[in-house]
Coordinates of C-alpha atoms in Angstrom, one line a residue:
M1 CA 209.6 87.6 99.2
I2 CA 206.9 88.5 101.7
E3 CA 207.5 92.2 101.1
W4 CA 207.3 91.7 97.3
T5 CA 204.0 89.7 97.6
F6 CA 202.5 92.3 99.9
S7 CA 203.4 95.1 97.5
L8 CA 201.9 93.2 94.6
A9 CA 198.7 92.5 96.4
T10 CA 198.4 96.1 97.5
G11 CA 199.0 97.3 93.9
I12 CA 196.3 95.0 92.6
I13 CA 193.8 96.2 95.2
V14 CA 194.5 99.8 94.4
L15 CA 194.3 99.2 90.7
T16 CA 191.0 97.3 91.0
V17 CA 189.4 100.0 93.2
S18 CA 190.6 102.8 90.8
I19 CA 189.2 101.0 87.7
W20 CA 185.9 100.4 89.6
Y21 CA 185.6 104.1 90.4
L22 CA 186.5 105.1 86.9
V23 CA 184.0 102.8 85.3
R24 CA 181.3 104.0 87.8
Y25 CA 182.0 107.6 87.0
L26 CA 182.0 107.1 83.2
L27 CA 179.1 104.8 82.9
I28 CA 176.6 105.6 85.7
H29 CA 177.6 109.1 86.7
D30 CA 174.1 110.4 85.6
V31 CA 172.2 107.5 87.1
V32 CA 169.7 108.3 89.9
Y33 CA 168.6 105.5 92.3
I34 CA 165.6 105.7 94.5
Q35 CA 164.2 103.6 97.3
G36 CA 161.5 101.2 96.2
K37 CA 159.6 100.8 99.5
P38 CA 158.2 103.8 101.3
R39 CA 160.0 104.3 104.5
H40 CA 159.6 106.8 107.3
S41 CA 162.2 109.5 107.7
W42 CA 162.4 110.6 111.3
K43 CA 163.3 114.2 112.3
S44 CA 163.1 116.2 115.5
S45 CA 159.6 117.5 116.2
K46 CA 161.1 120.8 117.2
L47 CA 161.1 121.7 113.5
L48 CA 157.3 121.9 113.5
D49 CA 157.2 124.8 116.0
R50 CA 154.0 123.5 117.5
G51 CA 152.8 121.0 120.1
C52 CA 152.4 117.5 118.7
Y53 CA 151.1 114.2 120.0
C54 CA 152.4 110.7 119.5
S55 CA 150.5 108.9 116.8
V56 CA 150.9 105.6 118.7
C57 CA 150.3 106.4 122.4
E58 CA 148.6 109.8 121.8
I59 CA 150.7 111.4 124.6
L60 CA 152.2 114.9 124.1
L61 CA 155.7 114.8 122.7
V62 CA 158.5 116.5 124.6
S63 CA 161.9 117.7 123.3
T64 CA 163.0 114.3 122.1
G65 CA 159.9 113.7 119.9
R66 CA 160.2 112.7 116.3
F67 CA 158.1 113.2 113.2
C68 CA 158.3 111.7 109.7
D69 CA 159.1 114.5 107.3
H70 CA 157.4 112.6 104.5
C71 CA 153.9 111.8 105.9
G72 CA 153.7 113.7 109.2
V73 CA 153.4 110.8 111.6
C74 CA 154.7 111.7 115.0
S75 CA 156.2 109.4 117.6
H76 CA 158.2 109.1 120.8
P77 CA 161.6 107.5 120.3
E78 CA 160.5 104.4 122.1
C79 CA 157.3 104.2 119.9
I80 CA 159.1 104.4 116.5
K81 CA 159.1 100.6 115.9
K82 CA 155.3 100.4 116.5
A83 CA 154.8 103.5 114.3
E84 CA 156.7 101.9 111.5
R85 CA 154.6 98.8 111.7
Q86 CA 151.3 100.5 112.2
F87 CA 151.5 103.5 109.7
K88 CA 152.5 103.3 106.1
C89 CA 154.5 106.2 104.8
K90 CA 153.7 108.4 101.8
E91 CA 154.4 106.5 98.5
K92 CA 157.1 108.1 96.4
H93 CA 156.9 105.8 93.4
S94 CA 154.0 103.7 92.1
K95 CA 153.9 101.3 89.1
E96 CA 150.1 101.7 88.9
D97 CA 148.8 104.3 86.5
R98 CA 145.7 105.2 88.4
L99 CA 143.9 108.0 90.1
A100 CA 145.7 109.2 93.2
K101 CA 144.2 108.5 96.6
H102 CA 144.4 110.6 99.7
K103 CA 147.1 109.6 102.2
W104 CA 145.6 110.6 105.5
T105 CA 147.5 111.3 108.7
R106 CA 145.6 111.7 111.9
G107 CA 146.1 114.7 114.1
N108 CA 149.0 117.2 114.5
L109 CA 147.4 119.5 112.0
P110 CA 149.1 122.7 110.9
L111 CA 148.0 126.0 112.5
N112 CA 145.2 128.1 111.1
C113 CA 143.8 125.4 108.8
T114 CA 140.1 124.9 107.9
C115 CA 138.0 121.8 107.4
D116 CA 137.5 121.2 103.6
A117 CA 134.2 119.5 104.3
C118 CA 132.4 122.0 106.5
G119 CA 134.6 125.1 106.0
E120 CA 135.0 125.7 109.8
D121 CA 138.3 126.4 111.6
M122 CA 140.1 123.2 112.7
D123 CA 141.4 124.9 115.9
A124 CA 138.0 125.9 117.2
T125 CA 137.8 123.1 119.8
N126 CA 141.3 123.6 121.3
E127 CA 141.1 120.1 122.8
P128 CA 144.3 118.2 123.5
G129 CA 145.1 115.0 121.6
L130 CA 144.9 113.7 118.1
H131 CA 141.9 115.3 116.3
G132 CA 141.1 115.6 112.6
F133 CA 142.9 114.3 109.5
R134 CA 145.2 115.8 106.9
C135 CA 146.2 114.4 103.5
C136 CA 150.0 114.6 103.1
W137 CA 149.7 115.1 99.3
C138 CA 147.0 117.7 98.8
Q139 CA 147.2 119.2 102.4
K140 CA 143.4 119.1 102.8
C141 CA 142.1 118.8 106.4
A142 CA 138.9 117.4 107.8
H143 CA 137.3 117.2 111.3
T144 CA 137.0 113.7 112.6
A145 CA 133.2 114.0 112.3
C146 CA 133.5 115.3 108.8
F147 CA 136.0 112.7 107.6
S148 CA 133.4 110.4 106.1
R149 CA 132.3 113.1 103.7
M150 CA 135.7 113.5 102.1
S151 CA 136.3 111.9 98.6
E152 CA 138.8 109.1 98.3
D153 CA 140.4 110.6 95.2
C154 CA 143.2 113.1 95.6
D155 CA 143.8 116.0 93.2
Y156 CA 147.1 117.0 94.9
G157 CA 145.6 120.3 96.0
E158 CA 146.7 123.8 95.2
F159 CA 150.3 122.8 94.7
R160 CA 149.7 120.1 92.1
D161 CA 151.7 122.1 89.5
F162 CA 154.7 121.7 91.8
I163 CA 154.4 118.0 92.6
I164 CA 155.7 115.0 90.7
P165 CA 153.0 112.3 91.3
S166 CA 154.3 108.9 92.3
S167 CA 152.7 107.4 89.2
C168 CA 154.7 109.7 86.9
I169 CA 158.1 108.4 88.0
D170 CA 159.3 105.8 85.5
A171 CA 161.7 103.4 87.4
V172 CA 162.9 99.9 87.0
R173 CA 164.7 97.4 89.1
R174 CA 167.8 95.7 87.6
R175 CA 167.8 92.8 89.9
A176 CA 165.9 91.5 92.9
G177 CA 166.5 93.5 96.1
A178 CA 168.3 96.3 94.3
K179 CA 167.3 99.9 94.4
L180 CA 165.1 101.3 91.6
L181 CA 166.8 103.1 88.7
L182 CA 165.2 106.3 87.5
R183 CA 164.6 106.2 83.7
G184 CA 162.4 109.2 83.3
V185 CA 159.6 111.4 84.5
K186 CA 156.3 111.3 82.7
A187 CA 154.2 114.5 82.4
A188 CA 151.3 114.9 84.9
P189 CA 147.8 114.9 83.4
W190 CA 147.2 118.6 83.8
P191 CA 148.4 121.3 81.3
T192 CA 149.8 123.8 83.9
W193 CA 152.2 121.3 85.4
K194 CA 155.6 122.8 86.1
P195 CA 157.3 120.7 88.8
L196 CA 159.6 122.2 91.5
I197 CA 163.0 120.5 92.2
V198 CA 164.6 121.6 95.5
V199 CA 168.4 121.5 95.6
A200 CA 170.3 122.4 98.8
N201 CA 173.9 122.9 99.8
V202 CA 174.3 121.5 103.3
K203 CA 177.6 123.5 103.8
S204 CA 176.0 126.9 103.1
G205 CA 175.7 129.5 105.8
S206 CA 174.5 128.1 109.1
S207 CA 174.2 124.5 107.7
R208 CA 170.5 124.5 108.3
S209 CA 169.5 123.3 104.9
D210 CA 168.6 119.8 106.2
D211 CA 165.9 121.3 108.5
F212 CA 164.3 123.3 105.6
L213 CA 164.4 120.3 103.3
A214 CA 162.5 118.2 105.9
L215 CA 159.6 120.7 105.8
F216 CA 159.4 120.7 102.0
R217 CA 159.4 116.9 101.8
G218 CA 156.0 117.0 103.6
V219 CA 154.3 118.9 100.8
L220 CA 156.2 117.7 97.7
N221 CA 157.2 114.2 96.7
S222 CA 160.3 113.6 98.8
L223 CA 162.2 112.5 95.7
Q224 CA 162.0 116.1 94.4
V225 CA 163.9 117.4 97.5
T226 CA 167.7 116.7 97.1
E227 CA 171.0 117.6 98.5
M228 CA 174.1 118.6 96.6
S229 CA 177.0 116.1 96.8
R230 CA 180.6 117.1 97.5
S231 CA 181.3 117.0 93.7
G232 CA 178.5 119.4 92.9
P233 CA 174.8 119.5 91.9
Q234 CA 175.1 117.2 88.8
D235 CA 173.4 114.2 90.4
A236 CA 170.6 116.3 91.9
L237 CA 170.0 118.1 88.6
Q238 CA 169.5 114.8 86.7
W239 CA 165.8 115.2 87.7
I240 CA 165.7 118.3 85.5
A241 CA 167.2 116.3 82.6
R242 CA 164.5 113.6 83.0
I243 CA 161.7 116.2 83.1
S244 CA 163.0 118.1 80.0
P245 CA 161.6 119.2 77.6
R246 CA 158.8 120.1 80.0
P247 CA 159.4 123.4 81.8
C248 CA 160.2 123.2 85.5
R249 CA 161.3 125.3 88.5
I250 CA 164.3 124.9 90.8
L251 CA 164.5 126.1 94.4
V252 CA 168.2 126.6 95.3
A253 CA 168.8 126.6 99.1
G254 CA 172.2 128.1 99.5
G255 CA 174.4 131.1 99.0
D256 CA 175.5 133.0 95.9
G257 CA 178.3 130.5 95.1
T258 CA 175.8 127.6 95.2
I259 CA 173.3 129.4 92.9
G260 CA 176.1 130.2 90.4
W261 CA 177.2 126.5 90.6
V262 CA 173.7 125.3 89.9
M263 CA 173.2 127.7 87.0
N264 CA 176.5 126.9 85.4
T265 CA 175.7 123.2 85.6
L266 CA 172.4 123.7 83.9
F267 CA 174.1 125.5 81.1
S268 CA 176.6 122.8 80.7
M269 CA 173.8 120.2 80.6
A270 CA 172.1 122.2 77.8
V271 CA 168.7 121.8 79.5
Q272 CA 165.9 123.2 77.4
P273 CA 163.8 125.1 78.3
Y274 CA 166.0 126.7 81.0
P275 CA 164.4 126.2 84.4
E276 CA 163.1 129.1 86.5
I277 CA 165.4 129.6 89.5
C278 CA 164.2 130.8 92.9
I279 CA 166.2 131.1 96.1
L280 CA 166.0 130.2 99.8
P281 CA 169.0 132.3 101.1
L282 CA 171.3 130.3 103.3
G283 CA 174.6 132.0 102.5
T284 CA 176.5 134.9 104.2
G285 CA 176.0 137.7 101.6
N286 CA 173.0 136.5 99.6
D287 CA 173.3 139.4 97.2
L288 CA 171.3 137.8 94.3
S289 CA 168.6 136.8 96.8
R290 CA 168.3 140.4 98.0
I291 CA 167.9 141.7 94.4
L292 CA 165.2 139.1 93.6
N293 CA 163.3 139.9 96.9
W294 CA 163.8 136.5 98.5
G295 CA 165.4 138.0 101.5
A296 CA 168.8 138.9 103.0
E297 CA 168.9 135.6 105.0
A298 CA 166.7 132.6 105.8
P299 CA 164.1 133.1 108.5
D300 CA 164.2 131.2 111.7
S301 CA 161.4 129.0 110.5
V302 CA 160.0 128.4 107.1
D303 CA 156.3 127.8 106.3
P304 CA 156.6 125.6 103.2
V305 CA 153.0 126.3 102.2
K306 CA 153.5 130.1 102.3
F307 CA 156.8 129.8 100.5
L308 CA 155.3 127.7 97.7
R309 CA 152.6 130.3 97.2
Q310 CA 155.3 133.0 96.9
I311 CA 157.0 130.9 94.2
R312 CA 153.7 130.4 92.4
D313 CA 153.1 134.1 92.3
A314 CA 156.7 135.2 91.5
E315 CA 157.6 137.2 88.4
V316 CA 159.7 135.6 85.7
M317 CA 162.9 137.6 84.9
K318 CA 166.0 137.3 82.8
L319 CA 169.5 137.5 84.4
D320 CA 172.6 138.3 82.4
R321 CA 175.4 135.7 82.3
W322 CA 178.8 137.2 81.9
V323 CA 181.9 135.2 80.7
L324 CA 185.4 136.2 81.8
E325 CA 187.8 135.0 79.2
I326 CA 191.1 134.8 81.1
T327 CA 194.3 134.6 78.9
G328 CA 197.6 134.2 80.6
T329 CA 200.9 132.3 80.2
S330 CA 201.9 129.0 81.7
S331 CA 205.0 129.4 84.0
R332 CA 206.2 125.8 83.3
I333 CA 209.8 125.7 82.3
P334 CA 211.3 125.7 79.7
L335 CA 208.4 126.9 77.5
K336 CA 205.8 129.6 78.2
R337 CA 202.6 129.0 76.3
P338 CA 199.3 130.9 76.4
V339 CA 196.6 129.4 78.7
K340 CA 192.9 130.3 78.4
R341 CA 190.0 129.5 80.6
D342 CA 186.5 130.8 81.1
I343 CA 184.9 131.9 84.3
F344 CA 181.1 132.8 84.5
M345 CA 179.7 135.6 86.6
Y346 CA 176.1 136.5 87.5
N347 CA 176.5 139.0 90.4
Y348 CA 179.8 140.8 90.3
F349 CA 183.5 140.4 89.6
S350 CA 186.2 142.3 91.5
V351 CA 190.0 142.6 91.7
G352 CA 191.7 144.0 94.8
V353 CA 191.2 144.4 98.5
D354 CA 187.6 143.0 98.8
A355 CA 188.8 139.9 96.9
Q356 CA 191.7 139.6 99.3
V357 CA 189.3 139.7 102.3
A358 CA 187.1 137.0 100.6
L359 CA 190.2 134.9 99.9
N360 CA 191.4 135.1 103.5
F361 CA 187.9 134.1 104.7
H362 CA 187.7 131.2 102.2
R363 CA 191.0 129.8 103.4
A364 CA 189.8 130.0 107.0
R365 CA 186.5 128.3 106.2
E366 CA 188.3 125.5 104.4
S367 CA 190.7 124.9 107.3
Q368 CA 190.3 121.8 109.4
F369 CA 190.0 124.0 112.5
Y370 CA 186.8 125.6 111.2
M371 CA 184.2 123.7 113.1
L372 CA 181.2 126.1 113.7
S373 CA 179.4 127.3 110.6
S374 CA 177.0 130.2 111.0
R375 CA 176.3 133.5 109.4
L376 CA 177.3 135.4 112.6
I377 CA 180.7 133.7 112.8
N378 CA 181.2 134.2 109.0
K379 CA 180.5 137.9 109.4
M380 CA 182.8 138.2 112.3
L381 CA 185.6 136.6 110.3
Y382 CA 184.9 139.0 107.4
L383 CA 185.2 141.9 109.9
C384 CA 188.5 140.6 111.3
F385 CA 190.0 140.1 107.9
G386 CA 188.7 143.5 106.7
T387 CA 190.3 145.2 109.8
H388 CA 193.6 143.4 109.0
Q389 CA 193.6 145.0 105.5
V390 CA 193.1 148.4 107.2
M391 CA 196.1 147.9 109.4
I392 CA 198.3 146.0 106.9
P393 CA 197.0 146.6 103.3
D394 CA 198.0 144.2 100.6
C395 CA 196.6 146.0 97.6
V396 CA 198.1 149.5 97.9
G397 CA 199.0 150.8 94.4
L398 CA 196.6 148.5 92.6
D399 CA 195.9 151.3 90.0
K400 CA 199.6 150.9 88.9
E401 CA 199.3 147.1 88.6
I402 CA 196.2 146.9 86.3
E403 CA 195.0 148.5 83.1
L404 CA 191.3 148.9 82.3
W405 CA 189.4 149.4 79.0
L406 CA 185.6 149.9 78.9
D407 CA 184.0 149.4 75.4
D408 CA 187.6 149.6 73.9
E409 CA 188.3 153.0 75.6
K410 CA 191.1 153.1 78.2
V411 CA 190.2 154.4 81.6
D412 CA 192.6 156.5 83.6
L413 CA 192.4 154.9 87.1
P414 CA 192.6 157.1 90.2
E415 CA 194.4 155.9 93.3
L416 CA 192.4 152.9 94.5
Q417 CA 192.7 149.3 95.9
S418 CA 189.8 147.6 94.2
V419 CA 187.8 147.6 91.0
V420 CA 184.3 146.1 90.9
F421 CA 182.3 145.0 87.9
L422 CA 178.6 144.8 88.7
N423 CA 175.8 142.9 87.1
I424 CA 173.4 143.3 90.0
D425 CA 173.4 146.4 92.3
S426 CA 174.1 144.4 95.4
W427 CA 177.7 143.8 96.6
G428 CA 179.3 142.9 99.9
A429 CA 176.0 141.7 101.6
G430 CA 173.6 144.3 100.3
V431 CA 175.7 147.4 99.5
K432 CA 174.1 149.2 96.5
L433 CA 177.3 150.6 95.0
W434 CA 175.8 152.1 91.8
E435 CA 172.9 153.7 93.6
M436 CA 175.2 155.1 96.3
S437 CA 177.5 156.6 93.6
R438 CA 174.7 158.7 92.0
E439 CA 174.9 162.5 92.0
E440 CA 171.8 164.8 92.2
N441 CA 169.6 164.7 89.0
D442 CA 171.4 161.5 87.9
S443 CA 169.0 158.9 86.6
T444 CA 171.4 156.5 84.9
P445 CA 169.6 153.1 85.1
S446 CA 171.0 149.9 86.4
S447 CA 169.5 146.5 85.3
F448 CA 170.6 142.9 85.5
S449 CA 169.0 142.0 82.2
D450 CA 170.2 144.8 79.8
G451 CA 173.7 143.4 78.9
V452 CA 175.4 146.4 80.5
M453 CA 177.8 146.2 83.5
E454 CA 178.5 148.9 86.0
V455 CA 182.2 149.5 87.0
L456 CA 183.2 151.2 90.2
G457 CA 186.4 151.7 92.3
I458 CA 187.1 151.4 96.0
V459 CA 189.9 153.3 97.7
S460 CA 190.7 151.0 100.7
S461 CA 189.4 148.5 103.2
F462 CA 188.3 151.3 105.4
H463 CA 186.4 152.7 102.5
I464 CA 184.5 149.4 102.3
A465 CA 183.6 149.8 106.0
Q466 CA 182.2 153.3 105.3
L467 CA 180.2 151.9 102.3
Q468 CA 178.7 149.2 104.6
V469 CA 177.2 151.9 106.8
G470 CA 176.4 154.5 104.1
L471 CA 179.0 157.1 105.1
N472 CA 180.8 157.4 101.8
K473 CA 180.4 156.8 98.1
P474 CA 182.3 154.5 95.7
I475 CA 184.2 155.9 92.7
R476 CA 182.1 155.6 89.5
L477 CA 184.2 154.5 86.6
G478 CA 181.5 154.0 84.0
Q479 CA 179.1 151.5 82.3
A480 CA 180.0 149.2 79.4
K481 CA 178.9 146.2 77.4
T482 CA 182.4 144.9 77.2
A483 CA 185.4 145.3 79.4
R484 CA 189.1 144.4 79.2
L485 CA 191.3 144.1 82.3
R486 CA 195.0 143.6 82.1
I487 CA 196.6 142.4 85.3
L488 CA 200.4 143.1 85.4
K489 CA 201.1 141.5 88.8
T490 CA 199.6 138.6 90.8
C491 CA 196.7 139.8 92.8
P492 CA 193.4 138.5 94.4
V493 CA 190.2 138.4 92.4
Q494 CA 186.7 137.0 93.0
A495 CA 183.6 136.2 91.0
D496 CA 180.3 135.9 92.8
G497 CA 182.2 135.5 96.2
E498 CA 184.5 132.7 95.0
P499 CA 188.1 134.1 95.3
W500 CA 191.5 133.0 93.9
K501 CA 194.9 134.4 93.3
Q502 CA 195.3 135.5 89.7
T503 CA 198.7 135.6 88.0
P504 CA 199.4 138.2 85.3
C505 CA 196.9 137.9 82.5
E506 CA 194.3 139.7 80.4
I507 CA 190.6 139.3 81.1
N508 CA 187.9 140.0 78.6
I509 CA 184.4 140.4 80.0
Q510 CA 181.2 140.2 77.9
C511 CA 177.6 139.1 78.2
T512 CA 177.1 135.7 76.7
E513 CA 173.6 134.3 77.7
Q514 CA 170.7 134.8 80.1
A515 CA 169.4 132.7 82.9
T516 CA 165.7 132.6 83.9
V517 CA 165.0 133.6 87.5
L518 CA 162.0 134.3 89.7
R519 CA 161.6 137.5 91.6
R520 CA 159.2 137.5 94.5
K521 CA 156.5 140.1 94.4

């Protein structure tokens, strides 16, 4: 009787929790909650890369110092309680529809700034201590002696087109003491407003995204700076849905897989107009970031003001989006039935040895023993798995296990271990395959917005190593607007660095839409 009662109680609890999670997912999956009261968010002062003084006791901070990444107030760990009582943080949401006021923070000014009242250099005195003031909304600075000459009204400064003012956030409270529920985002009162939403993947590359987000929160409204959840970027991109139909920008902090995930989610949400995507590269390969001139990797430190200026001056481009229509058969007994699914690709798709190396790396990264995440360790793992494929190749005779058609014309494949379909001419962390395959007097163009893909072959894993250092050329198979690939035996494939084992199937590749991206000048 006791066992029966215990089993019944356990079943009721499990059922109740399951129903609660199901209802929450179905009814409030697209709900965004925000904190009602402005609160300080303390981070290590090492992120600022400059000497800072405690805003409470005015003593120089050491390695254990803290700063609020929202408003810039600095404090020793033992002075934090006093700082929270003495200094009010930057307001994220306001019910009052009024002119914005400056939110001044004393001292700890950024380097190489000038006084907006007198125009002189703020660092001219070089005296220790807290000197001058800075508005954490418009980033204007003023000497202590010039502070009285500054206006009370804030125009949000040179980045006002990026910022969502606190008065533009429409939020309600369902009950007393509960968090605020975001209902919408009203347009700012200036015609050139195109807000920037920052979305970061904390698992990308060296897992440094949290440090970079802290720097952007000090310039933007901190609610605009979000992290992806384990389930994906849907919750973070609800801000885009609230801003629509106004145009906006998205800064994606992550690798190629994160960028593709964000773009696919935006297409599934049918956001119009499609946001302009720019990149802070935090992944291992960062091939799309290289093509769009955002860099091969994230710098050791990021100046958010300089980075926002680069975004403001960037060139708007179109990026082809390719759909891979995979048709196979289900292996379930007793019936075999056709199974179709679509995979989307922005950078490249490949089948063979390079996908096998990516698959081995992916399995190692998902292992519970993988503790240290960094670009250096990731590259070392790629090197180890690539060397393993040299010694014990898994994709020998791939040309006998696949069939390829380009624009409905069958291609006679030479002996190779990989076939790569390129949308951008950057593969394997910066290798320009199409450019490397050119012969003299060959000017065949390559573009990521012309609806044409480039198809190349790779002989072996050792051939990949030679391509990495420019000692060999890939095999050029052609260009096409459509491609058809028939896989006769289970083999590894990858799309934009996301690998999997593909059972026998037929894959049709064609351009379907275009995303909007920003290329840094």
